[in-house]
Amino acid sequence: VLIGALVSGVCGAISASNTGGAWDNAKKYIEQNKLKDRNDNILGKNTDAHKAAVVGDTIGDPLKDTSGPSLNIVMKLMAVESLVFAKAFYIQHPGFLGWIAAKIKGE
């Protein structure tokens, strides 16, 4: 469970942070008048592209600023919980870890 939580937490945190940053940068790109359509018309402020970018930035800011970093706390919490409850899990279901411990002890 710990490995799954850590892997999914890392993937989620990276994805959330990058997505939020990309949406924020898209709005800045449009506001700098760098976005052009197929006919080389500049799509700046007060266009549909800018309105969509503002919506994306509204969603992206919480992703970038809160969701990504908060998953870091979840991963740390899972690691601490696994250390606290490791002995209880091992005693009830020795499984693969019990097999490794037996090999280390030479049993």
XYZ file of N, CA, C and O in Angstrom:
428
model
N 0.837 -1.190 0.000
C 0.000 0.000 0.000
C 0.880 1.252 0.000
O 0.578 2.218 -0.686
N 1.971 1.206 0.763
C 2.843 2.375 0.846
C 3.465 2.692 -0.509
O 3.486 3.846 -0.934
N 3.939 1.668 -1.194
C 4.578 1.900 -2.491
C 3.567 2.478 -3.477
O 3.869 3.425 -4.203
N 2.360 1.930 -3.504
C 1.323 2.460 -4.388
C 0.965 3.892 -4.060
O 0.774 4.719 -4.962
N 0.873 4.202 -2.769
C 0.543 5.574 -2.367
C 1.662 6.540 -2.744
O 1.393 7.658 -3.207
N 2.905 6.110 -2.572
C 4.021 6.990 -2.910
C 4.118 7.218 -4.417
O 4.296 8.346 -4.875
N 3.991 6.145 -5.183
C 4.092 6.288 -6.640
C 2.953 7.144 -7.185
O 3.171 8.062 -7.979
N 1.737 6.853 -6.748
C 0.605 7.649 -7.245
C 0.668 9.081 -6.720
O 0.287 10.021 -7.425
N 1.164 9.268 -5.514
C 1.314 10.620 -4.968
C 2.340 11.440 -5.734
O 2.113 12.613 -6.026
N 3.471 10.817 -6.071
C 4.494 11.525 -6.850
C 3.949 11.889 -8.227
O 4.105 13.022 -8.694
N 3.310 10.925 -8.879
C 2.743 11.195 -10.215
C 1.679 12.287 -10.141
O 1.633 13.182 -10.998
N 0.822 12.221 -9.138
C -0.226 13.241 -8.995
C 0.342 14.618 -8.700
O -0.125 15.618 -9.242
N 1.358 14.676 -7.836
C 1.957 15.971 -7.490
C 2.653 16.588 -8.688
O 2.496 17.786 -8.960
N 3.404 15.798 -9.430
C 4.093 16.324 -10.612
C 3.075 16.768 -11.655
O 3.203 17.835 -12.256
N 2.061 15.954 -11.858
C 1.036 16.295 -12.847
C 0.294 17.572 -12.465
O 0.076 18.454 -13.304
N -0.104 17.686 -11.204
C -0.851 18.867 -10.767
C -0.006 20.130 -10.872
O -0.479 21.169 -11.355
N 1.242 20.046 -10.454
C 2.099 21.228 -10.513
C 2.383 21.645 -11.949
O 2.328 22.827 -12.286
N 2.673 20.672 -12.802
C 2.964 21.009 -14.203
C 1.725 21.515 -14.933
O 1.824 22.433 -15.750
N 0.579 20.921 -14.667
C -0.648 21.368 -15.317
C -0.985 22.798 -14.927
O -1.315 23.630 -15.779
N -0.908 23.092 -13.646
C -1.187 24.452 -13.184
C -0.229 25.464 -13.776
O -0.628 26.552 -14.199
N 1.043 25.112 -13.834
C 2.030 26.012 -14.428
C 1.805 26.224 -15.917
O 1.971 27.333 -16.434
N 1.436 25.153 -16.609
C 1.194 25.265 -18.057
C 0.003 26.171 -18.342
O 0.050 26.990 -19.267
N -1.070 26.033 -17.581
C -2.238 26.889 -17.795
C -1.917 28.348 -17.470
O -2.376 29.262 -18.146
N -1.129 28.557 -16.446
C -0.733 29.917 -16.094
C 0.134 30.523 -17.205
O -0.052 31.670 -17.603
N 1.063 29.738 -17.718
C 1.934 30.230 -18.792
C 1.169 30.462 -20.089
O 1.523 31.355 -20.863
N 0.125 29.668 -20.333
C -0.674 29.867 -21.547
C -1.359 31.232 -21.524
O -1.394 31.940 -22.532
N -1.872 31.617 -20.370
C -2.522 32.929 -20.270
C -1.508 34.054 -20.472
O -1.762 35.020 -21.186
N -0.337 33.894 -19.870
C 0.704 34.919 -20.040
C 1.138 35.010 -21.503
O 1.395 36.102 -22.018
N 1.228 33.875 -22.162
C 1.621 33.832 -23.573
C 0.627 34.601 -24.440
O 1.015 35.369 -25.314
N -0.660 34.391 -24.166
C -1.697 35.092 -24.926
C -1.672 36.584 -24.615
O -1.809 37.419 -25.510
N -1.466 36.942 -23.359
C -1.458 38.350 -22.976
C -0.257 39.100 -23.543
O -0.280 40.327 -23.651
N 0.794 38.391 -23.901
C 1.954 39.020 -24.534
C 1.803 39.109 -26.052
O 2.753 39.455 -26.761
N 0.597 38.771 -26.545
C 0.278 38.827 -27.980
C 1.191 37.943 -28.826
O 1.569 38.305 -29.934
N 1.528 36.780 -28.319
C 2.381 35.850 -29.062
C 1.585 34.746 -29.742
O 2.128 34.030 -30.577
N 0.306 34.611 -29.416
C -0.513 33.561 -30.010
C -1.143 34.069 -31.300
O -1.744 35.139 -31.333
N -0.973 33.279 -32.357
C -1.545 33.649 -33.652
C -2.396 32.499 -34.172
O -2.128 31.341 -33.880
N -3.411 32.844 -34.960
C -4.231 31.800 -35.576
C -3.617 31.400 -36.920
O -2.502 31.803 -37.255
N -4.339 30.612 -37.689
C -3.809 30.110 -38.963
C -3.565 31.213 -39.983
O -2.755 31.064 -40.893
N -4.261 32.302 -39.851
C -4.117 33.422 -40.790
C -3.143 34.479 -40.284
O -3.126 35.603 -40.774
N -2.353 34.132 -39.266
C -1.385 35.037 -38.636
C -2.027 36.253 -37.982
O -1.402 37.304 -37.852
N -3.278 36.118 -37.565
C -3.923 37.165 -36.768
C -3.552 36.954 -35.315
O -3.585 35.834 -34.804
N -3.195 38.022 -34.624
C -2.804 37.922 -33.216
C -4.053 37.725 -32.363
O -5.033 38.456 -32.488
N -3.991 36.720 -31.502
C -5.092 36.453 -30.562
C -4.645 36.939 -29.188
O -3.997 36.227 -28.435
N -4.990 38.159 -28.862
C -4.596 38.746 -27.586
C -5.758 38.799 -26.618
O -6.635 37.942 -26.604
N -5.760 39.848 -25.805
C -6.813 40.020 -24.804
C -8.165 40.242 -25.481
O -8.244 40.698 -26.609
N -9.207 39.902 -24.739
C -10.602 40.050 -25.173
C -10.959 39.165 -26.372
O -11.850 39.491 -27.140
N -10.246 38.052 -26.534
C -10.596 37.067 -27.555
C -11.089 35.810 -26.851
O -10.957 35.671 -25.624
N -11.673 34.914 -27.628
C -12.138 33.653 -27.034
C -10.979 32.851 -26.448
O -11.119 32.191 -25.419
N -9.830 32.921 -27.112
C -8.652 32.206 -26.603
C -8.237 32.759 -25.242
O -7.888 32.007 -24.324
N -8.284 34.070 -25.087
C -7.915 34.675 -23.811
C -8.932 34.340 -22.726
O -8.555 34.057 -21.585
N -10.206 34.342 -23.090
C -11.235 33.977 -22.108
C -11.042 32.535 -21.630
O -11.170 32.242 -20.445
N -10.723 31.639 -22.564
C -10.469 30.242 -22.191
C -9.218 30.125 -21.330
O -9.180 29.336 -20.383
N -8.202 30.933 -21.644
C -6.969 30.896 -20.859
C -7.197 31.420 -19.445
O -6.582 30.936 -18.496
N -8.077 32.407 -19.297
C -8.388 32.926 -17.959
C -9.077 31.842 -17.129
O -8.769 31.663 -15.946
N -9.996 31.104 -17.749
C -10.647 29.991 -17.038
C -9.613 28.938 -16.660
O -9.597 28.428 -15.543
N -8.726 28.610 -17.602
C -7.677 27.638 -17.315
C -6.760 28.105 -16.208
O -6.343 27.314 -15.354
N -6.436 29.388 -16.189
C -5.583 29.927 -15.135
C -6.287 29.890 -13.784
O -5.658 29.648 -12.760
N -7.597 30.114 -13.790
C -8.368 30.045 -12.544
C -8.315 28.639 -11.960
O -8.231 28.460 -10.747
N -8.356 27.641 -12.822
C -8.249 26.255 -12.355
C -6.796 25.902 -12.055
O -6.494 25.166 -11.126
N -5.880 26.445 -12.837
C -4.474 26.094 -12.705
C -3.806 26.618 -11.458
O -2.908 25.967 -10.920
N -4.215 27.791 -10.990
C -3.583 28.353 -9.798
C -3.732 27.454 -8.573
O -2.748 27.192 -7.880
N -4.938 26.954 -8.255
C -5.026 26.048 -7.114
C -4.234 24.749 -7.320
O -3.672 24.210 -6.373
N -4.205 24.262 -8.556
C -3.427 23.045 -8.814
C -1.950 23.289 -8.535
O -1.290 22.491 -7.879
N -1.460 24.384 -9.064
C -0.039 24.694 -8.939
C 0.336 25.027 -7.499
O 1.386 24.597 -7.017
N -0.505 25.788 -6.835
C -0.140 26.328 -5.527
C -0.529 25.450 -4.348
O 0.100 25.535 -3.297
N -1.573 24.632 -4.488
C -2.031 23.876 -3.317
C -2.065 22.366 -3.538
O -1.580 21.615 -2.704
N -2.625 21.910 -4.639
C -2.819 20.464 -4.818
C -1.501 19.717 -4.920
O -1.314 18.687 -4.287
N -0.584 20.224 -5.737
C 0.711 19.558 -5.878
C 1.477 19.480 -4.567
O 1.870 18.400 -4.121
N 1.694 20.623 -3.900
C 2.432 20.570 -2.634
C 1.709 19.789 -1.530
O 2.364 19.184 -0.686
N 0.381 19.777 -1.529
C -0.315 19.055 -0.465
C -0.140 17.552 -0.606
O -0.195 16.821 0.383
N 0.056 17.060 -1.832
C 0.313 15.633 -2.002
C 1.652 15.237 -1.381
O 1.833 14.092 -0.986
N 2.569 16.172 -1.284
C 3.830 15.905 -0.599
C 3.570 15.558 0.869
O 4.175 14.640 1.415
N 2.653 16.271 1.488
C 2.305 16.001 2.886
C 1.657 14.621 3.013
O 1.932 13.881 3.959
N 0.800 14.273 2.056
C 0.152 12.955 2.079
C 1.201 11.855 1.990
O 1.125 10.845 2.706
N 2.196 12.018 1.135
C 3.237 10.995 0.997
C 4.039 10.855 2.289
O 4.344 9.738 2.718
N 4.366 11.962 2.926
C 5.096 11.904 4.188
C 4.258 11.235 5.274
O 4.759 10.436 6.067
N 2.970 11.552 5.309
C 2.075 10.946 6.282
C 1.983 9.438 6.092
O 2.010 8.677 7.056
N 1.891 8.992 4.841
C 1.846 7.552 4.560
C 3.129 6.864 5.020
O 3.089 5.759 5.556
N 4.268 7.511 4.815
C 5.539 6.927 5.241
C 5.602 6.802 6.761
O 6.030 5.765 7.297
N 5.152 7.825 7.463
C 5.161 7.775 8.931
C 4.195 6.707 9.439
O 4.518 5.939 10.348
N 3.009 6.646 8.843
C 2.046 5.621 9.259
C 2.595 4.218 9.020
O 2.396 3.324 9.826
N 3.288 4.024 7.914
C 3.832 2.695 7.644
C 4.891 2.319 8.675
O 5.000 1.159 9.068
N 5.675 3.308 9.129
C 6.673 3.014 10.157
C 6.021 2.726 11.504
O 6.459 1.850 12.247
N 4.971 3.459 11.822
C 4.296 3.284 13.105
C 3.594 1.923 13.175
O 3.673 1.213 14.179
N 2.921 1.529 12.087
C 2.133 0.305 12.099
C 2.836 -0.890 11.461
O 2.225 -1.948 11.295
N 4.108 -0.758 11.122
C 4.812 -1.837 10.424
C 4.825 -3.129 11.235
O 4.591 -4.207 10.693
N 5.084 -3.025 12.512
C 5.161 -4.235 13.328
C 3.808 -4.936 13.402
O 3.734 -6.162 13.321
N 2.732 -4.184 13.533
C 1.395 -4.791 13.586
C 1.065 -5.491 12.276
O 0.523 -6.595 12.272
N 1.400 -4.866 11.169
C 1.146 -5.496 9.868
C 1.996 -6.739 9.695
O 1.548 -7.755 9.172
N 3.233 -6.698 10.145
C 4.139 -7.826 9.990
C 3.672 -9.024 10.809
O 3.698 -10.142 10.347
N 3.221 -8.777 12.040
C 2.793 -9.875 12.914
C 1.545 -10.546 12.354
O 1.440 -11.778 12.345
N 0.597 -9.778 11.854
C -0.644 -10.365 11.369
C -0.468 -11.058 10.019
O -1.041 -12.102 9.772
N 0.327 -10.490 9.144
C 0.512 -11.028 7.794
C 1.988 -10.936 7.417
O 2.401 -9.987 6.761
N 2.807 -11.912 7.824
C 4.235 -11.795 7.548
C 4.553 -11.744 6.052
O 5.362 -10.962 5.621
N 3.906 -12.527 5.230
C 4.040 -12.484 3.774
C 5.465 -12.363 3.279
O 6.388 -13.000 3.769
N 5.645 -11.518 2.283
C 6.931 -11.364 1.616
C 7.985 -10.800 2.559
O 9.138 -11.228 2.538
N 7.606 -9.831 3.417
C 8.570 -9.261 4.356
C 9.033 -10.295 5.378
O 10.189 -10.311 5.771
N 8.119 -11.162 5.800
C 8.500 -12.238 6.703
C 9.472 -13.193 6.045
O 10.415 -13.681 6.677
N 9.267 -13.478 4.770
C 10.174 -14.352 4.034
C 11.565 -13.720 3.942
O 12.580 -14.388 4.152
N 11.618 -12.400 3.678
C 12.902 -11.706 3.607
C 13.584 -11.718 4.956
O 14.795 -11.980 5.068
N 12.824 -11.451 6.025
C 13.410 -11.452 7.370
C 13.942 -12.822 7.729
O 15.014 -12.946 8.342
N 13.237 -13.866 7.351
C 13.710 -15.229 7.623
C 15.007 -15.525 6.874
O 15.905 -16.169 7.402
N 15.114 -15.069 5.633
C 16.340 -15.269 4.852
C 17.501 -14.513 5.471
O 18.637 -15.012 5.509
N 17.253 -13.328 5.995
C 18.311 -12.546 6.616
C 18.789 -13.228 7.904
O 19.977 -13.280 8.170
N 17.844 -13.756 8.668
C 18.195 -14.443 9.909
C 18.830 -15.802 9.664
O 19.421 -16.391 10.534
N 18.666 -16.330 8.466
C 19.244 -17.636 8.134
C 18.328 -18.788 8.484
O 18.773 -19.926 8.667
N 17.060 -18.559 8.567
C 16.103 -19.620 8.918
C 15.674 -20.374 7.694
O 15.595 -19.938 6.610
